Amino acid sequence: MRSPYPQINCDVLIIGGGSAGAMAAIRAKELDPRQTVVVLEKGDAKYSGCIARGMDALNIVAVPGVATPELYVESNRLACEGIMDEPVNFRMAQRSWALMQKLVSWGVCFPVDEKGNYDILQVHPKGRFCVTMKEPELKTILAKKMVDLGARVVNRSMALELFTDGNRVCGALAMNVRTGELFILHAKSVILAAGGTARFGLPNNGYLYGVYDFPGNTGDGYCLAYRAGAELSGFEYTLVYYIVKDINAPLLYITLTRGCHLVNAFDERRDKDHPSIRTMFLEHLDEKGPMRIKLKHLPEETIREIESLLFTTERPSCERFYKGRGIDFRTGEIELWPTEVFLCGGHGLTGVRVNEAAETSVQGLYAAGDTSLVARGHLSGAFVFGEIAAESATEFAAGGGRTDPDPQQIKAFEDKRRGRLSQTSGAVSIEEFEYKVRRLINDYIRPPKNEYKLNRALWWMDRFRQELCELVRIGDAHDLFKAYEVENIIECATLSAVASLERKESRWLPWHYRSDFPQTNNQDWLKHIVLTQGETPGDVRVTHKDIIRMQKGN
Ligand SMILES: Cc1cc2nc3c(=O)[nH]c(=O)nc-3n(C[C@H](O)[C@H](O)[C@H](O)COP(=O)(O)OP(=O)(O)OC[C@H]3O[C@@H](n4cnc5c(N)ncnc54)[C@H](O)[C@@H]3O)c2cc1C
């Protein structure tokens, strides 16, 4: 039967055109310029994702003569409190220097001193790995490169479902988020690079999109993988950052490494002992917050350097923000607060389980960046595993074979969509509904957690699943697309509550603080909690997996 939807055929399909997706597209075209590579992007790949513009550092680079991949594994094992597969992290660190040199060859600016040395900071428990970058055009450089090499970028399009044939992926169903038009992508291999769940808890500022991470990331990569049968892990690692109040923009590495003072509400200095997000957040919870950053003692030259980084690289809107608040760094100070709770592979430990070849447990399906579990890999992880995923996906696609999507799967999707589109007189707008879902995530999943709260979270998420189909008003394509996003946020909350209930200990304080099990218990819990889908999306299967250690000769 001929499908009524437009069709796109490709060898490699990449879902998400952010850091990992763009790098994957570039690598795939470098490897085989003749293969067709399609990048599906919810926003506009020129400015979408965590690198909306640029970045001020590549957080993990094993610079020869300064640090080694082995030291990085040791350091990250400490940061992850043991819950980390070593070979994956080793591979990332091992390729990080070559990756950085590739960026340099594209004109990305990593400042050097008069002797030609990079500025390398210590922000990890051991070793100096964080290389200062000053590149406000990083994202546009990547976007241009992938297009110049011949990757086809399909903007404003959201992947909604993966198609599988048995345990093999064979494409995806997508929707134009402006027109609502559905289309089908046939692919020999698929790379998931759709970021983490940025829109998870509700931020203090009350704005749905006023979050730390890229707001277009709603856990779609996790949910697509989960529904296709892949293994997920680390959903109990519920992150809360501690950064600039209200705008939720980063600045800690930029300021604290340049001599700024960090003080608590009582003006006590806290910058002396290598402060971490975690120690600041704990001090805040201990009623000694808010913490503040003071700069006025710094020379004009340093203040200008900080301004030039903060106002040009990651979020140029910061300049307007500080102006609006009447804050001049020469006289004023910057107030910090906890962010919303969120899930992420790059800053945290949440993601689709992958091996050193970026393979998931589904054939032909690869994951990279914040969607994947390359624990705390940051931008380096996204770039390196973007490349690795492209290499594996290219090899798999070259093996040939393409099957058509199962018509039953399309029909089931259409039936559900028809139901949604008939909700024109629902009582609750999708925005109000999302607000409530995320408020309840704050109440019951944000740490500190306990069994009672987590069970309440599960009860609410079941109810929200139902209400999304009955109470929410879907007036147009835009509402429909947001409803798909909120469905994924609900799914991520379910996964997070299940994993948090399972891990009956406290670890990564305060990210997984169980007040009913306040101690860390290495005897029983030094392992992964792995989630897979059961009969329905709400039926989450839980297993435990051992930590994978380095083999000699890796
Ligand atoms: C504010 C901030 C500052 C940071 N600073 C640094 C730093 O200085 N150094 C460092 O090393 N790391 C830093 N990081 C971390 C690093 O930027 C991220 O780990 C990395 O960029 C993640 O890349 P990604 O491709 O996984 O996600 P993203 O770059 O966010 O890309 C995901 C893309 O997927 C798209 N998408 C989502 N769902 C769908 C869907 N269903 N269909 C189609 N497309 C979809 C999104 O629109 C987005 O473009 C920072 C992160 C943030 C948020």
mmCIF file of C-alpha atoms in Angstrom, residues 164-388:
data_model
loop_
_atom_site.group_PDB
_atom_site.id
_atom_site.type_symbol
_atom_site.label_atom_id
_atom_site.label_comp_id
_atom_site.label_asym_id
_atom_site.label_seq_id
_atom_site.Cartn_x
_atom_site.Cartn_y
_atom_site.Cartn_z
ATOM 1 C CA THR A 164 11.961 -1.167 13.912
ATOM 2 C CA ASP A 165 11.999 -4.486 12.142
ATOM 3 C CA GLY A 166 12.536 -7.045 14.876
ATOM 4 C CA ASN A 167 15.497 -5.710 16.843
ATOM 5 C CA ARG A 168 16.754 -3.584 13.968
ATOM 6 C CA VAL A 169 15.980 0.078 13.461
ATOM 7 C CA CYS A 170 14.806 1.046 9.963
ATOM 8 C CA GLY A 171 13.752 4.680 10.107
ATOM 9 C CA ALA A 172 11.621 7.249 11.847
ATOM 10 C CA LEU A 173 8.341 9.087 11.710
ATOM 11 C CA ALA A 174 8.633 12.864 11.998
ATOM 12 C CA MET A 175 6.485 15.948 12.054
ATOM 13 C CA ASN A 176 7.048 19.501 10.860
ATOM 14 C CA VAL A 177 6.468 21.467 14.049
ATOM 15 C CA ARG A 178 5.005 24.468 12.213
ATOM 16 C CA THR A 179 2.686 22.837 9.684
ATOM 17 C CA GLY A 180 1.988 19.552 11.466
ATOM 18 C CA GLU A 181 2.857 17.643 8.276
ATOM 19 C CA LEU A 182 4.003 14.079 8.955
ATOM 20 C CA PHE A 183 6.769 12.416 6.960
ATOM 21 C CA ILE A 184 8.583 9.104 6.938
ATOM 22 C CA LEU A 185 12.323 8.609 6.919
ATOM 23 C CA HIS A 186 13.715 5.294 5.703
ATOM 24 C CA ALA A 187 17.241 4.761 7.020
ATOM 25 C CA LYS A 188 19.792 1.989 7.147
ATOM 26 C CA SER A 189 21.143 3.266 10.442
ATOM 27 C CA VAL A 190 20.036 5.911 12.938
ATOM 28 C CA ILE A 191 21.985 8.072 15.385
ATOM 29 C CA LEU A 192 20.116 9.545 18.339
ATOM 30 C CA ALA A 193 21.572 12.926 19.277
ATOM 31 C CA ALA A 194 18.532 14.704 20.703
ATOM 32 C CA GLY A 195 20.098 15.998 23.951
ATOM 33 C CA GLY A 196 18.796 15.332 27.478
ATOM 34 C CA THR A 197 15.638 16.379 29.324
ATOM 35 C CA ALA A 198 16.169 20.089 29.878
ATOM 36 C CA ARG A 199 12.475 20.807 30.379
ATOM 37 C CA PHE A 200 12.035 18.513 33.372
ATOM 38 C CA GLY A 201 11.563 20.300 36.720
ATOM 39 C CA LEU A 202 10.090 23.799 36.731
ATOM 40 C CA PRO A 203 12.657 26.585 37.243
ATOM 41 C CA ASN A 204 12.192 29.118 40.079
ATOM 42 C CA ASN A 205 11.555 31.859 37.547
ATOM 43 C CA GLY A 206 8.342 30.050 36.581
ATOM 44 C CA TYR A 207 9.039 30.206 32.842
ATOM 45 C CA LEU A 208 8.591 26.908 31.015
ATOM 46 C CA TYR A 209 11.543 27.689 28.734
ATOM 47 C CA GLY A 210 13.722 29.578 31.246
ATOM 48 C CA VAL A 211 15.939 26.575 31.947
ATOM 49 C CA TYR A 212 19.694 26.004 32.103
ATOM 50 C CA ASP A 213 19.975 23.487 29.251
ATOM 51 C CA PHE A 214 18.506 23.914 25.739
ATOM 52 C CA PRO A 215 14.692 24.086 26.188
ATOM 53 C CA GLY A 216 13.985 22.178 22.970
ATOM 54 C CA ASN A 217 15.426 19.078 24.634
ATOM 55 C CA THR A 218 12.511 17.211 26.209
ATOM 56 C CA GLY A 219 13.971 13.743 26.600
ATOM 57 C CA ASP A 220 12.855 12.724 23.098
ATOM 58 C CA GLY A 221 16.078 10.779 22.478
ATOM 59 C CA TYR A 222 15.596 8.748 25.656
ATOM 60 C CA CYS A 223 11.927 8.042 24.852
ATOM 61 C CA LEU A 224 12.557 7.130 21.203
ATOM 62 C CA ALA A 225 15.238 4.663 22.298
ATOM 63 C CA TYR A 226 13.118 3.257 25.118
ATOM 64 C CA ARG A 227 10.083 2.668 22.911
ATOM 65 C CA ALA A 228 12.324 0.985 20.326
ATOM 66 C CA GLY A 229 13.562 -1.457 22.966
ATOM 67 C CA ALA A 230 16.956 0.047 23.923
ATOM 68 C CA GLU A 231 18.425 -0.002 27.424
ATOM 69 C CA LEU A 232 18.550 3.189 29.481
ATOM 70 C CA SER A 233 20.428 3.930 32.673
ATOM 71 C CA GLY A 234 21.171 6.631 35.260
ATOM 72 C CA PHE A 235 17.663 8.081 35.515
ATOM 73 C CA GLU A 236 18.058 8.398 39.283
ATOM 74 C CA TYR A 237 20.832 10.980 38.766
ATOM 75 C CA THR A 238 18.590 14.036 39.045
ATOM 76 C CA LEU A 239 20.770 17.101 38.544
ATOM 77 C CA VAL A 240 20.281 20.559 39.974
ATOM 78 C CA TYR A 241 22.822 23.217 38.992
ATOM 79 C CA TYR A 242 23.719 26.319 40.959
ATOM 80 C CA ILE A 243 24.168 29.322 38.713
ATOM 81 C CA VAL A 244 22.966 32.843 37.951
ATOM 82 C CA LYS A 245 19.598 33.490 39.570
ATOM 83 C CA ASP A 246 16.656 33.849 37.159
ATOM 84 C CA ILE A 247 18.544 33.611 33.858
ATOM 85 C CA ASN A 248 20.045 30.215 34.796
ATOM 86 C CA ALA A 249 23.117 30.927 32.671
ATOM 87 C CA PRO A 250 26.538 29.434 33.371
ATOM 88 C CA LEU A 251 29.526 31.457 34.581
ATOM 89 C CA LEU A 252 31.365 29.524 37.282
ATOM 90 C CA TYR A 253 34.434 28.355 35.347
ATOM 91 C CA ILE A 254 34.712 31.766 33.691
ATOM 92 C CA THR A 255 34.655 33.731 36.940
ATOM 93 C CA LEU A 256 36.077 31.509 39.680
ATOM 94 C CA THR A 257 39.135 30.569 37.649
ATOM 95 C CA ARG A 258 39.854 34.306 37.107
ATOM 96 C CA GLY A 259 40.055 35.345 40.731
ATOM 97 C CA CYS A 260 36.435 36.187 41.573
ATOM 98 C CA HIS A 261 35.326 35.673 45.155
ATOM 99 C CA LEU A 262 32.495 33.327 46.055
ATOM 100 C CA VAL A 263 30.687 34.235 49.273
ATOM 101 C CA ASN A 264 27.639 32.927 51.087
ATOM 102 C CA ALA A 265 24.790 35.023 52.489
ATOM 103 C CA PHE A 266 26.947 35.852 55.548
ATOM 104 C CA ASP A 267 29.815 37.112 53.383
ATOM 105 C CA GLU A 268 31.987 34.097 54.272
ATOM 106 C CA ARG A 269 34.439 33.246 51.443
ATOM 107 C CA ARG A 270 33.869 29.878 49.794
ATOM 108 C CA ASP A 271 36.152 29.996 46.755
ATOM 109 C CA LYS A 272 39.261 28.703 48.489
ATOM 110 C CA ASP A 273 38.641 24.942 48.392
ATOM 111 C CA HIS A 274 37.804 24.310 44.772
ATOM 112 C CA PRO A 275 34.024 24.930 45.153
ATOM 113 C CA SER A 276 31.707 22.643 43.230
ATOM 114 C CA ILE A 277 28.083 23.028 42.162
ATOM 115 C CA ARG A 278 27.293 20.385 44.730
ATOM 116 C CA THR A 279 28.928 22.178 47.692
ATOM 117 C CA MET A 280 27.198 25.427 46.749
ATOM 118 C CA PHE A 281 23.828 23.736 46.455
ATOM 119 C CA LEU A 282 24.339 22.027 49.829
ATOM 120 C CA GLU A 283 25.240 25.348 51.447
ATOM 121 C CA HIS A 284 22.076 26.833 49.949
ATOM 122 C CA LEU A 285 19.982 23.977 51.369
ATOM 123 C CA ASP A 286 21.696 24.604 54.708
ATOM 124 C CA GLU A 287 20.068 28.069 54.769
ATOM 125 C CA LYS A 288 23.385 29.826 54.117
ATOM 126 C CA GLY A 289 22.480 30.926 50.619
ATOM 127 C CA PRO A 290 22.192 32.566 48.296
ATOM 128 C CA MET A 291 25.837 32.427 47.284
ATOM 129 C CA ARG A 292 27.187 35.402 45.372
ATOM 130 C CA ILE A 293 30.084 36.105 43.068
ATOM 131 C CA LYS A 294 32.059 39.290 43.723
ATOM 132 C CA LEU A 295 34.262 40.828 41.062
ATOM 133 C CA LYS A 296 34.810 44.437 42.041
ATOM 134 C CA HIS A 297 38.293 43.762 43.485
ATOM 135 C CA LEU A 298 39.530 42.560 40.073
ATOM 136 C CA PRO A 299 41.553 44.765 37.719
ATOM 137 C CA GLU A 300 39.598 46.383 34.879
ATOM 138 C CA GLU A 301 41.410 44.183 32.370
ATOM 139 C CA THR A 302 40.143 40.965 34.005
ATOM 140 C CA ILE A 303 36.602 42.300 34.303
ATOM 141 C CA ARG A 304 36.635 43.122 30.610
ATOM 142 C CA GLU A 305 37.911 39.628 29.805
ATOM 143 C CA ILE A 306 35.078 38.083 31.851
ATOM 144 C CA GLU A 307 32.521 40.333 30.174
ATOM 145 C CA SER A 308 33.833 39.473 26.746
ATOM 146 C CA LEU A 309 33.419 35.753 27.478
ATOM 147 C CA LEU A 310 30.043 36.000 29.205
ATOM 148 C CA PHE A 311 28.513 38.389 26.701
ATOM 149 C CA THR A 312 29.721 36.801 23.487
ATOM 150 C CA THR A 313 30.170 33.051 23.752
ATOM 151 C CA GLU A 314 27.498 30.974 25.459
ATOM 152 C CA ARG A 315 24.571 33.370 25.892
ATOM 153 C CA PRO A 316 24.866 36.844 24.434
ATOM 154 C CA SER A 317 21.508 37.651 26.107
ATOM 155 C CA CYS A 318 23.429 37.806 29.423
ATOM 156 C CA GLU A 319 24.553 41.344 28.617
ATOM 157 C CA ARG A 320 20.943 42.534 28.384
ATOM 158 C CA PHE A 321 20.068 40.599 31.530
ATOM 159 C CA TYR A 322 22.718 42.278 33.714
ATOM 160 C CA LYS A 323 21.941 45.698 32.221
ATOM 161 C CA GLY A 324 18.264 45.157 32.965
ATOM 162 C CA ARG A 325 19.094 44.395 36.583
ATOM 163 C CA GLY A 326 21.410 47.380 36.847
ATOM 164 C CA ILE A 327 24.426 45.142 37.570
ATOM 165 C CA ASP A 328 27.867 46.420 36.626
ATOM 166 C CA PHE A 329 30.616 43.970 37.608
ATOM 167 C CA ARG A 330 32.779 46.911 38.755
ATOM 168 C CA THR A 331 30.346 47.789 41.521
ATOM 169 C CA GLY A 332 27.781 45.036 41.857
ATOM 170 C CA GLU A 333 27.775 41.289 42.415
ATOM 171 C CA ILE A 334 26.116 38.245 40.853
ATOM 172 C CA GLU A 335 23.558 36.267 42.831
ATOM 173 C CA LEU A 336 23.425 32.494 42.372
ATOM 174 C CA TRP A 337 20.539 30.080 42.987
ATOM 175 C CA PRO A 338 19.720 26.438 42.314
ATOM 176 C CA THR A 339 18.326 25.691 38.860
ATOM 177 C CA GLU A 340 15.485 23.368 37.985
ATOM 178 C CA VAL A 341 16.099 19.621 38.206
ATOM 179 C CA PHE A 342 17.061 18.051 34.865
ATOM 180 C CA LEU A 343 18.348 14.838 33.248
ATOM 181 C CA CYS A 344 21.419 14.751 31.065
ATOM 182 C CA GLY A 345 24.201 12.449 29.896
ATOM 183 C CA GLY A 346 26.772 15.190 29.341
ATOM 184 C CA HIS A 347 26.628 16.822 32.766
ATOM 185 C CA GLY A 348 25.238 13.801 34.512
ATOM 186 C CA LEU A 349 24.878 10.055 34.204
ATOM 187 C CA THR A 350 21.532 9.674 32.442
ATOM 188 C CA GLY A 351 21.294 8.133 29.017
ATOM 189 C CA VAL A 352 20.902 5.410 26.458
ATOM 190 C CA ARG A 353 23.485 2.732 27.251
ATOM 191 C CA VAL A 354 26.240 2.610 24.643
ATOM 192 C CA ASN A 355 29.532 0.780 24.256
ATOM 193 C CA GLU A 356 32.820 2.197 22.906
ATOM 194 C CA ALA A 357 31.379 1.981 19.369
ATOM 195 C CA ALA A 358 28.307 4.073 20.390
ATOM 196 C CA GLU A 359 26.124 1.004 19.776
ATOM 197 C CA THR A 360 22.865 0.703 21.721
ATOM 198 C CA SER A 361 21.131 -2.603 22.390
ATOM 199 C CA VAL A 362 19.062 -2.123 19.187
ATOM 200 C CA GLN A 363 20.793 -3.040 15.907
ATOM 201 C CA GLY A 364 21.657 -0.120 13.690
ATOM 202 C CA LEU A 365 20.777 2.369 16.435
ATOM 203 C CA TYR A 366 23.561 4.535 17.880
ATOM 204 C CA ALA A 367 23.530 7.311 20.461
ATOM 205 C CA ALA A 368 25.782 10.272 21.151
ATOM 206 C CA GLY A 369 25.949 13.419 23.254
ATOM 207 C CA ASP A 370 23.616 14.077 26.162
ATOM 208 C CA THR A 371 21.222 11.379 24.917
ATOM 209 C CA SER A 372 23.891 8.744 25.505
ATOM 210 C CA LEU A 373 25.505 7.489 28.675
ATOM 211 C CA VAL A 374 29.097 8.652 28.311
ATOM 212 C CA ALA A 375 29.116 9.772 31.911
ATOM 213 C CA ARG A 376 29.810 13.502 32.371
ATOM 214 C CA GLY A 377 31.317 13.718 28.900
ATOM 215 C CA HIS A 378 30.202 17.334 28.319
ATOM 216 C CA LEU A 379 30.971 18.845 24.909
ATOM 217 C CA SER A 380 34.004 16.602 24.446
ATOM 218 C CA GLY A 381 31.786 13.543 24.855
ATOM 219 C CA ALA A 382 29.240 14.937 22.393
ATOM 220 C CA PHE A 383 31.883 15.627 19.748
ATOM 221 C CA VAL A 384 33.925 12.451 20.156
ATOM 222 C CA PHE A 385 30.920 10.149 20.389
ATOM 223 C CA GLY A 386 29.255 12.053 17.537
ATOM 224 C CA GLU A 387 32.238 10.984 15.449
ATOM 225 C CA ILE A 388 32.289 7.428 16.790
#
